[in-house]
Amino acid sequence: MRILLPLLHTWRENTFYQDFHQGLSEALRSFGHEPVQFAFHTLGEPRQDEAEKLFQLLGRGNFSAVIDVCCWAYGLSQITLRMTNGASQTIFDAFGIPCIGLLCDQPYNQALNGIVASRRYAAYPDLGHSQQVRLAFPDLKLTGEIFVPPAIRPSNDRSSGEWTERNIDVLYVGNLVPLTLDRYWNDPSSVLWDKGFDPEFCDALADAALAEPERSLHLNIQTVVDSLGAPAPGFDFGLQMRGVEAYLRYVFRRDAVVALARSGVRMRVAGKGWDKVSLPSNVEFCEETTYDGFFRLAGQAKICLDASTYLDGANDRVFSYTLSRAVCFTNAAGYLRNAFHDDDGIRFYSMRNLAEFGEQVKELLGRPAVIRAAGEQARETVLSSHTWRNRVDDLLGSIRPKGGITSGVLPPPPSRK
């Protein structure tokens, strides 16, 4: 199979984006497929020369699918061809190619709805994203949906395996955006404000999510609707979720890091924005790092912290930390609790009880043999089940016809009575 992998050429180097592309390419080749990268330079409307190059490329060979990482190539899918019969057709349909939008963020932050293809698939990193898509894009048509969390490349393991070289007790890697820590949807002067925000709805949704921090955001929407009543037709649920999730993302990060820091454990925090938070002297700061630097830090850590809004899925940090033989503490238990066994190097904490979380980490740091054994087992688990080879098999399996594929409108969202 020939698989087209559009690549945004102007995106900054040494990030997850390039690494995901490389992981997909390596995995496709391992199955005997041919990945073909196509570099483009802008989101949205493509340049004329890019449209011509893509047309020529697709015309030279049979492509079986497009895998669009982050849905950033949605503009390419909108290129329109004039057919010999005088009709117009978008480029992927003209060549009969299905397109898989590989979401690497919350769905309302990605242009899944901008991809134009009659055979359009969505690959989600969270089991709840299917329902979030129904709320954010109620008219979206998809041929299929699949759960595909991010994966690891074995070569990204920077750990030496020698416990004596692990000089970081607890590691957190991630930026903090102080502007998001306030409810900016109430402040028209904020650079994050959007005229489409409904302040009453956003406040209620944020309150519901903080009260139930282990419940996915779309489930809290029903609580808000029951309380406030159904909004007017055409209400933009996607925008409200985008605003509130950005707030929760950084509130969760801050609260988890602050709780651990105040428990007295030695920590290293890498990322921007943490200088705006008052943290005790047991916390060492370092600057925002590259993706390669992230792996090098993980290889020096005994325990790593994940603070997530992917409550029924996973971000790439979890698998990358465990690849590096570190024990990962995460609040995202919905999917991961079943994906890992109890001693596999994943531990779970609750945003409801962060004081207890600090004690959990301190107790584990006092048992280095347990950390070492759990870290080794975690690495074996991700190498056996969470590589890009595993994910590619799932992705390509989703587009193989099984008694025929039918396309239709997504089922309606849950009742909003």
XYZ file of N, CA and C in Angstrom, residues 322 326-329 340-347 374-375 377-378:
51
model
N 6.942 5.766 30.312
C 7.094 4.352 30.628
C 8.121 3.681 29.715
N 10.518 4.887 33.639
C 10.074 5.652 34.799
C 8.668 5.206 35.185
N 8.318 5.401 36.430
C 6.941 5.193 36.872
C 6.174 6.476 36.602
N 5.037 6.362 35.955
C 4.242 7.538 35.595
C 3.000 7.606 36.467
N 2.811 8.738 37.129
C 1.576 9.019 37.851
C 0.683 9.865 36.949
N -2.980 -1.119 31.286
C -1.811 -1.514 32.068
C -2.259 -2.310 33.283
N -1.446 -3.284 33.665
C -1.705 -4.015 34.901
C -1.254 -3.176 36.092
N -1.659 -3.580 37.279
C -1.408 -2.775 38.479
C 0.071 -2.494 38.721
N 0.941 -3.428 38.342
C 2.369 -3.256 38.623
C 3.167 -2.865 37.382
N 2.481 -2.336 36.377
C 3.133 -2.047 35.099
C 3.803 -0.682 35.017
N 3.944 0.016 36.102
C 4.635 1.299 36.044
C 3.729 2.482 35.828
N 2.413 2.271 35.831
C 1.451 3.370 35.804
C 0.769 3.417 37.161
N 0.727 4.594 37.749
C 0.013 4.795 39.001
C -1.007 5.908 38.774
N 8.846 -1.860 38.503
C 7.665 -1.353 37.806
C 8.056 -0.642 36.519
N 9.160 0.107 36.548
C 9.621 0.797 35.345
C 10.009 -0.162 34.238
N 8.874 -3.221 33.841
C 7.657 -3.855 33.339
C 6.873 -2.900 32.446
N 6.859 -1.615 32.809
C 6.168 -0.619 31.992
C 6.766 -0.549 30.596
